[in-house]
Coordinates of C-alpha atoms in Angstrom, one line a residue:
M1 CA 42.8 68.4 118.3
S2 CA 42.6 71.6 116.2
A3 CA 41.0 73.5 119.1
V4 CA 43.7 72.4 121.5
F5 CA 46.4 73.4 119.0
A6 CA 44.8 76.8 118.5
I7 CA 44.5 77.4 122.2
N8 CA 48.1 76.5 122.8
L9 CA 49.3 78.7 119.9
L10 CA 47.5 81.7 121.3
Q11 CA 48.8 81.0 124.8
S12 CA 52.3 80.7 123.5
Y13 CA 52.1 84.0 121.6
F14 CA 50.7 86.1 124.4
T15 CA 52.5 84.6 127.5
E16 CA 55.9 85.9 128.4
L17 CA 58.7 83.3 128.8
I18 CA 59.3 81.6 132.1
F19 CA 62.9 81.6 133.3
D20 CA 63.7 78.0 132.4
E21 CA 62.4 78.6 128.9
A22 CA 64.8 81.6 128.6
Y23 CA 67.6 79.4 129.8
Y24 CA 66.9 76.8 127.2
W25 CA 66.6 79.5 124.6
H26 CA 70.1 80.4 125.6
Y27 CA 71.1 76.8 124.9
A28 CA 69.6 77.1 121.4
Q29 CA 71.8 80.1 120.4
K30 CA 74.7 77.7 120.1
M31 CA 73.6 74.2 119.1
A32 CA 75.6 71.3 120.7
W33 CA 75.2 67.6 121.5
G34 CA 74.8 68.4 125.1
Y35 CA 74.4 71.1 127.7
F36 CA 75.3 71.5 131.4
D37 CA 71.9 70.5 132.8
H38 CA 70.3 68.5 130.1
P39 CA 70.6 66.7 126.8
P40 CA 70.1 68.8 123.6
M41 CA 66.5 68.0 122.5
V42 CA 64.9 71.0 124.2
A43 CA 67.4 73.3 122.4
F44 CA 66.8 71.6 119.1
L45 CA 63.0 72.2 119.4
I46 CA 63.6 75.9 120.2
R47 CA 65.9 76.2 117.2
L48 CA 63.3 74.6 115.0
S49 CA 60.6 76.9 116.4
S50 CA 62.7 80.0 115.6
Y51 CA 62.7 79.1 111.9
F52 CA 58.9 79.6 111.8
F53 CA 58.3 82.4 114.3
D54 CA 60.0 85.2 116.3
G55 CA 59.4 86.0 119.9
E56 CA 57.8 83.7 122.4
L57 CA 56.1 81.6 119.7
G58 CA 59.6 81.2 118.2
V59 CA 60.4 79.3 121.4
R60 CA 57.2 77.4 121.8
F61 CA 55.9 76.5 118.4
M62 CA 57.3 72.9 118.3
S63 CA 55.9 72.3 121.8
C64 CA 52.4 73.1 120.5
L65 CA 52.9 70.5 117.7
L66 CA 54.3 67.9 120.0
S67 CA 51.5 68.3 122.6
V68 CA 48.9 67.5 119.8
G69 CA 51.0 64.6 118.7
T70 CA 51.1 63.3 122.2
L71 CA 47.2 63.3 122.3
V72 CA 47.0 61.6 118.9
L73 CA 49.3 58.8 120.1
L74 CA 47.4 58.3 123.3
W75 CA 44.2 58.0 121.3
L76 CA 45.7 55.5 118.9
M77 CA 46.9 53.3 121.8
I78 CA 43.3 52.8 123.1
D79 CA 41.8 49.8 121.4
N80 CA 38.4 49.7 123.0
P81 CA 35.7 50.1 120.3
K82 CA 33.6 52.2 122.7
K83 CA 36.2 55.0 122.6
R84 CA 34.5 56.9 119.8
D85 CA 31.4 57.3 121.9
Y86 CA 33.3 59.1 124.6
V87 CA 35.6 61.6 122.7
P88 CA 34.7 64.5 125.0
H89 CA 35.6 62.3 128.0
F90 CA 39.0 61.7 126.5
F91 CA 39.7 65.4 126.1
I92 CA 38.4 66.2 129.5
L93 CA 40.7 63.5 131.0
T94 CA 43.8 64.6 129.2
F95 CA 43.2 68.4 129.3
S96 CA 42.5 68.2 133.1
M97 CA 46.0 66.7 133.8
T98 CA 47.7 69.8 135.1
L99 CA 51.3 69.4 133.9
L100 CA 50.3 67.6 130.7
N101 CA 48.2 70.7 130.1
A102 CA 51.0 73.2 130.9
Y103 CA 53.5 71.3 128.7
G104 CA 51.1 71.8 125.8
F105 CA 52.8 75.2 125.3
F106 CA 55.8 75.7 127.7
T107 CA 59.0 74.5 126.1
L108 CA 60.9 72.5 128.7
P109 CA 62.8 69.1 128.6
D110 CA 59.6 67.4 129.8
T111 CA 57.7 68.5 126.7
P112 CA 59.7 66.2 124.3
L113 CA 59.9 63.6 127.1
L114 CA 56.1 63.2 127.2
F115 CA 55.9 63.1 123.4
F116 CA 58.6 60.5 122.9
T117 CA 57.3 58.4 125.9
A118 CA 54.0 58.2 124.1
L119 CA 55.7 57.5 120.8
F120 CA 57.9 54.8 122.4
L121 CA 54.9 53.1 123.9
W122 CA 53.0 53.2 120.6
I123 CA 55.9 51.6 118.7
Y124 CA 56.5 49.1 121.6
K125 CA 52.9 48.0 121.3
K126 CA 53.4 47.3 117.7
F127 CA 56.8 45.7 118.3
I128 CA 55.4 43.1 120.8
A129 CA 52.6 42.3 118.4
N130 CA 55.0 41.8 115.4
A131 CA 58.7 42.3 115.9
T132 CA 60.5 43.2 112.7
V133 CA 63.8 44.8 111.7
L134 CA 61.9 48.0 110.7
S135 CA 60.1 48.2 114.0
A136 CA 63.3 47.5 115.9
I137 CA 65.0 50.4 114.1
F138 CA 62.2 52.7 114.9
L139 CA 62.1 51.6 118.5
G140 CA 65.9 52.2 118.8
I141 CA 65.6 55.7 117.3
V142 CA 62.8 56.7 119.6
M143 CA 64.7 55.3 122.7
A144 CA 67.6 57.6 121.7
A145 CA 65.2 60.5 121.2
L146 CA 63.8 59.8 124.7
M147 CA 67.3 60.0 126.2
Y148 CA 68.1 63.1 124.2
S149 CA 65.1 64.7 125.9
K150 CA 65.9 64.1 129.5
Y151 CA 68.0 61.7 131.6
H152 CA 64.9 60.6 133.5
A153 CA 63.9 58.8 130.3
V154 CA 66.1 55.9 131.4
L155 CA 63.3 55.1 133.9
V156 CA 60.8 54.8 131.0
I157 CA 63.0 52.3 129.1
F158 CA 64.0 50.4 132.2
F159 CA 60.6 49.7 133.6
V160 CA 59.1 48.8 130.2
L161 CA 62.0 46.3 129.8
L162 CA 61.4 45.0 133.3
S163 CA 57.8 44.3 132.5
N164 CA 58.9 41.9 129.7
L165 CA 62.2 40.2 130.4
A166 CA 61.7 37.9 127.5
L167 CA 63.0 40.8 125.4
L168 CA 66.5 39.8 126.7
K169 CA 66.3 36.8 124.4
N170 CA 64.8 38.8 121.4
K171 CA 67.2 39.5 118.7
Y172 CA 65.1 42.4 117.4
A173 CA 65.1 44.0 120.9
W174 CA 68.9 43.8 120.9
L175 CA 68.9 45.4 117.5
A176 CA 66.8 48.3 118.9
V177 CA 69.3 48.7 121.8
I178 CA 72.2 48.8 119.4
I179 CA 70.5 51.4 117.2
A180 CA 69.7 53.5 120.3
L181 CA 73.3 53.4 121.5
L182 CA 74.6 54.3 118.0
C183 CA 72.3 57.3 117.8
Y184 CA 73.4 58.4 121.3
I185 CA 77.1 58.3 120.6
P186 CA 77.3 62.0 119.8
H187 CA 76.0 62.8 123.3
F188 CA 78.4 60.3 124.9
L189 CA 81.3 62.0 123.1
W190 CA 80.1 65.4 124.3
L191 CA 80.0 64.1 127.9
Y192 CA 83.5 62.7 127.6
E193 CA 84.8 66.0 126.0
N194 CA 83.2 68.0 128.8
D195 CA 84.5 65.8 131.7
F196 CA 81.0 64.3 132.2
V197 CA 79.9 67.7 133.7
S198 CA 76.2 66.9 133.5
I199 CA 76.5 63.5 135.3
K200 CA 78.8 65.0 137.9
Y201 CA 76.4 67.8 138.7
H202 CA 73.2 65.7 138.9
L203 CA 74.8 62.9 140.9
F204 CA 77.5 64.6 143.0
E205 CA 77.4 68.4 143.1
R206 CA 73.8 69.4 143.7
P207 CA 73.3 70.9 147.1
N208 CA 70.7 69.2 149.3
G209 CA 69.3 69.6 152.8
A210 CA 68.7 67.5 155.8
Y211 CA 65.8 65.1 155.5
D212 CA 62.5 66.8 156.2
F213 CA 59.4 64.6 156.1
N214 CA 57.1 67.5 155.2
K215 CA 59.2 68.9 152.4
Y216 CA 60.4 65.6 151.0
T217 CA 58.2 62.6 151.5
L218 CA 54.9 64.3 152.2
G219 CA 55.7 66.8 149.4
F220 CA 56.1 63.8 147.1
F221 CA 52.6 62.6 147.9
V222 CA 51.3 66.2 147.4
N223 CA 52.8 66.2 143.9
L224 CA 51.1 62.9 143.1
V225 CA 47.8 64.7 143.8
A226 CA 48.8 68.0 142.2
I227 CA 49.5 66.5 138.7
F228 CA 45.8 65.3 138.5
G229 CA 44.0 67.9 140.5
F230 CA 40.4 67.0 141.6
T231 CA 40.3 63.8 139.6
F232 CA 43.1 62.2 141.6
P233 CA 41.0 59.7 143.7
W234 CA 39.4 58.2 140.6
I235 CA 42.8 58.2 138.6
Y236 CA 44.5 56.2 141.3
K237 CA 41.4 54.0 141.8
A238 CA 41.6 53.1 138.1
L239 CA 45.3 52.3 138.4
Y240 CA 44.7 50.1 141.4
K241 CA 41.9 48.2 139.7
T242 CA 43.6 47.6 136.4
K243 CA 45.3 44.2 136.0
S244 CA 48.0 43.0 133.6
S245 CA 45.7 41.6 131.0
S246 CA 48.4 41.9 128.2
L247 CA 52.0 42.6 127.8
F248 CA 51.2 46.2 126.8
T249 CA 49.0 46.8 129.9
K250 CA 51.7 45.2 132.0
A251 CA 54.2 47.7 130.6
L252 CA 51.9 50.6 131.4
L253 CA 51.5 49.4 135.0
Y254 CA 55.2 48.7 135.5
L255 CA 56.1 52.1 134.2
T256 CA 53.6 53.9 136.4
Y257 CA 54.3 52.0 139.6
G258 CA 58.0 51.9 138.9
V259 CA 58.3 55.7 138.5
I260 CA 56.2 56.3 141.6
L261 CA 58.3 53.8 143.7
F262 CA 61.6 55.2 142.4
F263 CA 60.7 58.8 143.4
F264 CA 59.1 57.7 146.6
I265 CA 62.5 56.1 147.6
S266 CA 64.2 59.3 146.3
S267 CA 62.0 61.4 148.6
F268 CA 64.0 60.1 151.6
N269 CA 67.1 61.7 150.2
R270 CA 66.0 64.9 148.4
R271 CA 62.9 67.0 147.5
V272 CA 61.2 65.5 144.5
Q273 CA 60.1 68.1 142.0
T274 CA 56.6 67.8 140.5
Q275 CA 57.8 67.6 136.9
W276 CA 60.0 64.6 137.8
I277 CA 56.9 62.4 138.0
I278 CA 55.0 63.9 135.1
V279 CA 55.9 61.0 132.8
I280 CA 53.3 58.8 134.6
S281 CA 50.6 60.9 132.9
I282 CA 51.2 59.1 129.7
P283 CA 50.6 55.5 130.8
L284 CA 47.8 56.6 133.2
A285 CA 46.0 58.5 130.5
I286 CA 45.6 55.1 128.7
I287 CA 44.9 53.0 131.8
V288 CA 42.3 55.5 133.1
F289 CA 40.5 56.0 129.9
N290 CA 40.2 52.3 129.3
Y291 CA 38.9 51.9 132.8
M292 CA 36.4 54.8 132.3
L293 CA 35.0 53.1 129.2
E294 CA 34.0 50.0 131.3
N295 CA 33.0 51.8 134.6
T296 CA 30.1 54.2 134.5
N297 CA 30.6 55.6 137.9
T298 CA 34.3 56.4 137.4
R299 CA 33.5 57.8 134.0
K300 CA 30.9 60.1 135.5
W301 CA 33.1 61.4 138.3
I302 CA 36.2 61.9 136.3
Y303 CA 34.2 63.8 133.7
R304 CA 32.6 66.1 136.4
M305 CA 35.8 66.7 138.3
G306 CA 37.8 67.0 135.1
I307 CA 35.5 69.8 134.0
I308 CA 36.3 71.7 137.2
N309 CA 40.0 71.0 136.6
C310 CA 39.7 72.4 133.1
V311 CA 37.9 75.6 134.2
V312 CA 40.5 76.2 136.9
L313 CA 43.4 75.6 134.5
L314 CA 41.9 77.8 131.8
F315 CA 41.4 80.6 134.4
L316 CA 45.1 80.2 135.4
R317 CA 46.2 80.2 131.8
I318 CA 44.5 83.5 131.3
G319 CA 46.2 84.7 134.5
L320 CA 49.6 83.8 133.0
I321 CA 48.9 86.5 130.5
Y322 CA 46.9 89.0 132.6
E323 CA 48.6 89.2 135.9
P324 CA 45.6 90.5 138.0
L325 CA 43.7 87.2 137.5
F326 CA 46.6 85.0 138.8
P327 CA 46.4 84.3 142.5
I328 CA 50.1 84.9 143.0
F329 CA 52.9 86.7 141.2
Y330 CA 54.4 84.4 138.6
E331 CA 57.4 84.4 136.5
T332 CA 55.5 85.1 133.3
H333 CA 54.6 88.5 134.7
G334 CA 56.7 91.7 134.2
N335 CA 59.8 90.3 132.4
K336 CA 59.5 92.8 129.5
Q337 CA 59.1 95.6 132.0
W338 CA 62.2 94.9 134.2
T339 CA 64.4 94.1 131.2
E340 CA 63.4 97.4 129.6
E341 CA 64.2 99.3 132.8
I342 CA 67.7 97.9 132.8
R343 CA 68.1 98.6 129.1
A344 CA 67.0 102.2 129.6
E345 CA 69.8 102.7 132.0
A346 CA 72.5 100.6 130.4
G347 CA 71.7 101.1 126.7
D348 CA 73.2 98.4 124.4
I349 CA 76.2 97.5 126.5
P350 CA 76.5 93.9 127.8
I351 CA 75.0 93.0 131.2
V352 CA 76.8 90.7 133.6
F353 CA 74.4 89.3 136.2
E354 CA 75.8 88.0 139.4
N355 CA 74.7 84.4 140.1
S356 CA 71.7 84.3 137.8
Y357 CA 71.5 81.8 134.9
R358 CA 67.8 82.8 135.0
N359 CA 68.0 86.6 134.6
A360 CA 70.9 86.6 132.1
P361 CA 69.0 84.7 129.3
M362 CA 65.7 86.5 130.0
Y363 CA 67.4 89.9 129.6
A364 CA 69.2 88.7 126.4
F365 CA 65.9 87.4 125.0
Y366 CA 63.9 90.6 125.5
S367 CA 66.7 93.1 124.9
G368 CA 68.7 91.4 122.2
N369 CA 71.9 92.4 124.0
P370 CA 74.8 90.2 125.2
T371 CA 74.6 88.9 128.8
Y372 CA 76.7 86.7 131.1
S373 CA 76.0 85.0 134.4
L374 CA 79.1 85.4 136.6
N375 CA 78.7 82.5 139.0
N376 CA 80.5 82.7 142.3
I377 CA 81.3 80.3 145.2
Y378 CA 77.9 80.9 146.8
Y379 CA 76.0 79.7 143.7
R380 CA 76.3 76.7 141.3
R381 CA 77.8 76.0 138.0
N382 CA 75.5 76.1 134.9
Q383 CA 75.6 76.5 131.1
Y384 CA 77.4 79.8 131.5
S385 CA 80.3 78.0 133.2
I386 CA 81.1 75.9 130.1
D387 CA 80.0 77.9 127.1
S388 CA 81.6 80.9 125.4
S389 CA 79.4 83.6 126.9
E390 CA 82.3 84.9 129.0
Y391 CA 84.2 85.9 126.0
Q392 CA 81.4 88.2 124.8
V393 CA 81.9 90.6 127.7
Q394 CA 85.7 90.5 128.2
H395 CA 87.4 93.9 128.2
K396 CA 84.2 95.8 127.4
K397 CA 82.2 98.3 129.3
I398 CA 79.5 96.4 131.1
M399 CA 76.8 96.9 133.7
Y400 CA 77.2 94.5 136.6
V401 CA 73.8 93.7 138.1
S402 CA 73.5 92.1 141.6
K403 CA 70.9 91.6 144.2
S404 CA 73.5 91.2 146.9
A405 CA 75.0 94.6 146.4
K406 CA 73.9 97.4 148.7
S407 CA 74.1 100.2 146.2
G408 CA 75.1 101.0 142.6
D409 CA 74.9 103.4 139.7
A410 CA 71.3 102.3 139.2
S411 CA 68.6 100.3 141.0
F412 CA 65.8 98.1 139.7
T413 CA 62.9 96.5 141.4
R414 CA 61.2 93.4 140.0
M415 CA 57.4 92.9 140.4
N416 CA 58.1 90.3 143.0
G417 CA 59.8 93.0 145.1
T418 CA 63.4 91.9 144.6
V419 CA 65.8 94.9 144.3
Y420 CA 68.8 94.7 142.1
H421 CA 71.7 97.2 141.9
G422 CA 73.7 97.8 138.8
K423 CA 77.1 99.4 138.5
F424 CA 79.2 100.2 135.4
I425 CA 82.6 98.6 134.9
E426 CA 84.7 100.2 132.1
N427 CA 86.9 97.3 131.4
F428 CA 85.5 94.0 132.7
E429 CA 87.8 91.0 133.0
S430 CA 87.0 87.6 134.5
F431 CA 88.7 84.2 134.5
R432 CA 85.9 81.9 135.6
K433 CA 87.2 79.0 133.4
L434 CA 90.3 78.6 135.5
R435 CA 90.2 75.1 137.0
C436 CA 91.7 73.9 140.3
F437 CA 92.7 70.3 140.9
L438 CA 94.0 68.7 144.0
T439 CA 96.9 66.3 143.7
E440 CA 96.2 64.7 147.1
E441 CA 94.2 61.5 147.7
E442 CA 90.7 62.1 148.9
P443 CA 89.0 62.3 151.4
L444 CA 91.3 64.6 153.4
S445 CA 91.4 65.1 157.1
L446 CA 90.9 68.6 158.5
D447 CA 94.6 69.0 159.3
L448 CA 95.4 72.7 159.6
K449 CA 99.1 72.0 159.5
K450 CA 99.3 69.7 156.5
V451 CA 100.6 71.2 153.3
I452 CA 98.2 70.5 150.4
N453 CA 99.2 70.5 146.8
F454 CA 97.0 71.6 144.0
K455 CA 97.3 72.8 140.4
V456 CA 95.6 75.5 138.3
F457 CA 94.9 75.0 134.6
N458 CA 94.6 78.1 132.5
P459 CA 92.5 77.4 129.4
Y460 CA 92.6 81.0 128.1
G461 CA 94.7 82.1 125.1
T462 CA 96.7 84.6 127.2
D463 CA 98.9 84.4 130.3
I464 CA 97.3 85.6 133.5
P465 CA 99.4 87.6 135.9
L466 CA 99.2 86.2 139.5
E467 CA 98.8 89.8 140.8
K468 CA 95.3 89.7 139.3
I469 CA 94.0 86.7 141.2
K470 CA 93.5 85.7 144.8
F471 CA 92.6 82.3 146.2
G472 CA 89.8 81.4 148.6
L473 CA 88.3 78.4 150.1
A474 CA 84.6 77.6 151.0
Y475 CA 83.7 75.1 153.7
L476 CA 80.5 73.2 153.0
N477 CA 78.3 71.1 155.3
D478 CA 77.5 67.5 154.7
H479 CA 74.7 68.6 152.3
K480 CA 77.1 70.6 150.2
Q481 CA 75.8 73.9 151.3
V482 CA 78.4 76.7 151.6
K483 CA 78.6 77.9 155.2
D484 CA 82.0 79.6 155.4
V485 CA 84.3 81.3 152.9
L486 CA 87.9 82.2 153.8
S487 CA 91.0 83.6 152.0
V488 CA 93.9 81.2 151.3
D489 CA 97.5 82.0 151.0
A490 CA 98.4 79.8 148.0
I491 CA 102.1 79.7 147.1
P492 CA 103.5 78.6 143.7
T493 CA 105.9 75.7 144.1
N494 CA 108.2 77.6 141.8
E495 CA 108.8 81.0 143.4
N496 CA 109.9 82.5 140.1
I497 CA 106.4 82.0 138.5
L498 CA 104.6 85.3 138.0
T499 CA 101.9 84.3 135.6
L500 CA 99.5 81.4 134.9
K501 CA 100.8 80.3 131.4
S502 CA 98.2 80.0 128.7
N503 CA 96.9 76.4 128.2
D504 CA 99.3 75.3 130.9
T505 CA 99.2 74.0 134.5
T506 CA 100.7 75.8 137.5
N507 CA 101.4 74.0 140.8
F508 CA 100.6 75.6 144.2
T509 CA 100.6 74.7 147.9
F510 CA 98.4 75.8 150.8
T511 CA 97.3 74.9 154.2
L512 CA 93.6 74.7 155.2
P513 CA 92.4 77.8 157.1
K514 CA 90.7 77.3 160.4
P515 CA 86.9 77.1 159.7
N516 CA 84.4 79.2 161.6
M517 CA 81.8 76.4 161.3
K518 CA 81.8 73.1 163.1
N519 CA 82.6 69.8 161.4
P520 CA 82.6 70.9 157.7
G521 CA 81.9 68.0 155.3
Y522 CA 83.6 69.4 152.2
F523 CA 85.8 72.2 151.0
R524 CA 86.1 73.9 147.6
I525 CA 88.8 76.2 146.2
G526 CA 87.8 79.4 144.4
I527 CA 89.6 82.1 142.6
S528 CA 88.9 85.8 142.8
E529 CA 90.0 87.9 139.8
N530 CA 90.2 91.7 139.8
G531 CA 88.3 92.0 143.2
L532 CA 85.3 89.9 142.1
N533 CA 83.8 87.3 144.5
Y534 CA 85.5 83.9 144.5
G535 CA 84.5 81.6 141.6
L536 CA 83.6 78.0 141.3
N537 CA 87.0 76.9 140.2
G538 CA 87.4 73.6 142.1
E539 CA 85.4 70.5 142.9
N540 CA 83.8 69.7 146.3
I541 CA 86.5 67.8 148.3
K542 CA 85.3 65.4 151.0
L543 CA 86.7 65.9 154.5
K544 CA 86.8 63.0 156.9

C-alpha cells in the first residue's frame, strides 16, 4: 500500500492537471452544497488537498489517500483464508484495472465514488451480519457520501437494495435511509434554490446525436473491455462463474450486472462514457480475486495478463509527464506553456474565454489571474453560468480569447494545433445571467404568424438599457443540436419601457422567424449584449 501511495504522490506532483480537474478546482474556489454538473464532494476533496499542498498535489492529495483506502477496503472484504498467500496477485489485479489505476491520482467525481462504493459495501457486509443502530447510522452517512460524490451513485444503492428486498421490512435499514436523506438535505435545498439546474441539464438539456450502433452500443462493449485491458476475458469469466452463495455475494453480482444492463440499455439512446461504468471495478475486484483463489488457471492468466497491463499503464503514466513517450497528444501536456504565452501578452488582466469552461479554469490555475467562460448559444451552460465569475470581469480591461475568431491583437497555438485569437476590450460588460421565460403553453407549433409572449428577468443590481441588448433565436434539431441562429424583433408590451429594471421582469412579444433548416425540433431565445454572440438565456422549447 505504501508503494502505491508513493507512486501516486509522485505522479500527482509531476503531472499537469487535466481540464476536468481544473474545472473542479474552480468549483473548490467557492465552496457550495452543489455545482452545475455534479454534487460537491469533488470540490470538498480539492479544498482539503489545498490545505496540505500547493500546485497539482494541492488538487490531488486526497485522491491519493482515498485510492489507498479503496484498496484496503477491498482487501478487508475478502474472507478467503488463502488471500495472504496471494498478496502480489491482489495488487496485480487491482493495479491492472485501467480506470481504477488512473483514479488513484486524478481528482474527478469518480474518485470519491469508487472509495465510498467500497466503504458502502464494507459497511453493508457488516450490516447484514449484525444490524444495529450504529451500523445503520454509518450506512446512512456513507449512502449520503455516495450521493454527494456523483448522481450515478443511486445505481449502487438501488441494485444493492434490489439484491435484498427483505431490507424493506428491516427497521434499521429504514433508519439508514432516513439518516442518508437528512444528510442530503443541504444538497436538496441547493437544487431547489438553483431551479434544479443539475437535474435539468443531465436529464433534459444535454445535446445528443442520432443513434449510431458503432458509437453507442458497440462503443459500450469496447468500454467494458477497456476498463480491464488484457485481463478482460478472465474477469468476465469469473463474473459468469460466480454464484450467489451469500447475501453479500448476491449484492456484488446484482450491482455488477445491474450497472452493465442499465448502461447497455442507455447505449441505445446516447454514447456511454467509459467512466460511467467504472463503479463495477469495485464489486468485480472482490468477485474476481475470490475466484482466482480457487481457480489455478484463472489465477495464472490474470497474473500474467495483469503484469502486461501494469507495464503498459506505468509506461503511459510516465508519458503523462514526459510527452514524447505518450502515443498521442494528451491534455496533461503543454498547459503551463500555453497559459504562460497568453499571460506574456495579457499581463495580469482578466481573461474571458469564449465557450470554454475547460480553458478558463486551467488558465486561472496556472496564471493565478481571474478568468470567465462567456458561454454563447452554440455552447452549453456550465458552472460559469451560475456562479459569480462574471462579476470579476465586469467593466474591466480584459483579453477576449476565442478559437472561432479569424484574427485578434494576439494569437496562440496549443500543442494540439488549435489556434486561438485574443483581443483586448477596454471596458467589458456582459449580461449572461438574464433569463428568458415563455408564458405560452408548450409545445408550440411552428406558426410564423402567431405572436408569442415571453418575459425577461434581470437579476443584476442595476438597470440595463434596452439599447445595449438584442434578441436572437436558435433552432435546434430533435437531438438538441443548434442548427440555425436568427435575429428576433422582440417588442416590449409597454412601449414606454427603455430599460430592464433591476431584479424585475419585463414582458416582450415576438413572432418566430422563418427557419433555414427543415423541421426544427426546438427553439431557444438568446440575448446579445454590446455586440457579443447570443447567450444561453432561455430554455429549449419543444416545437410540434
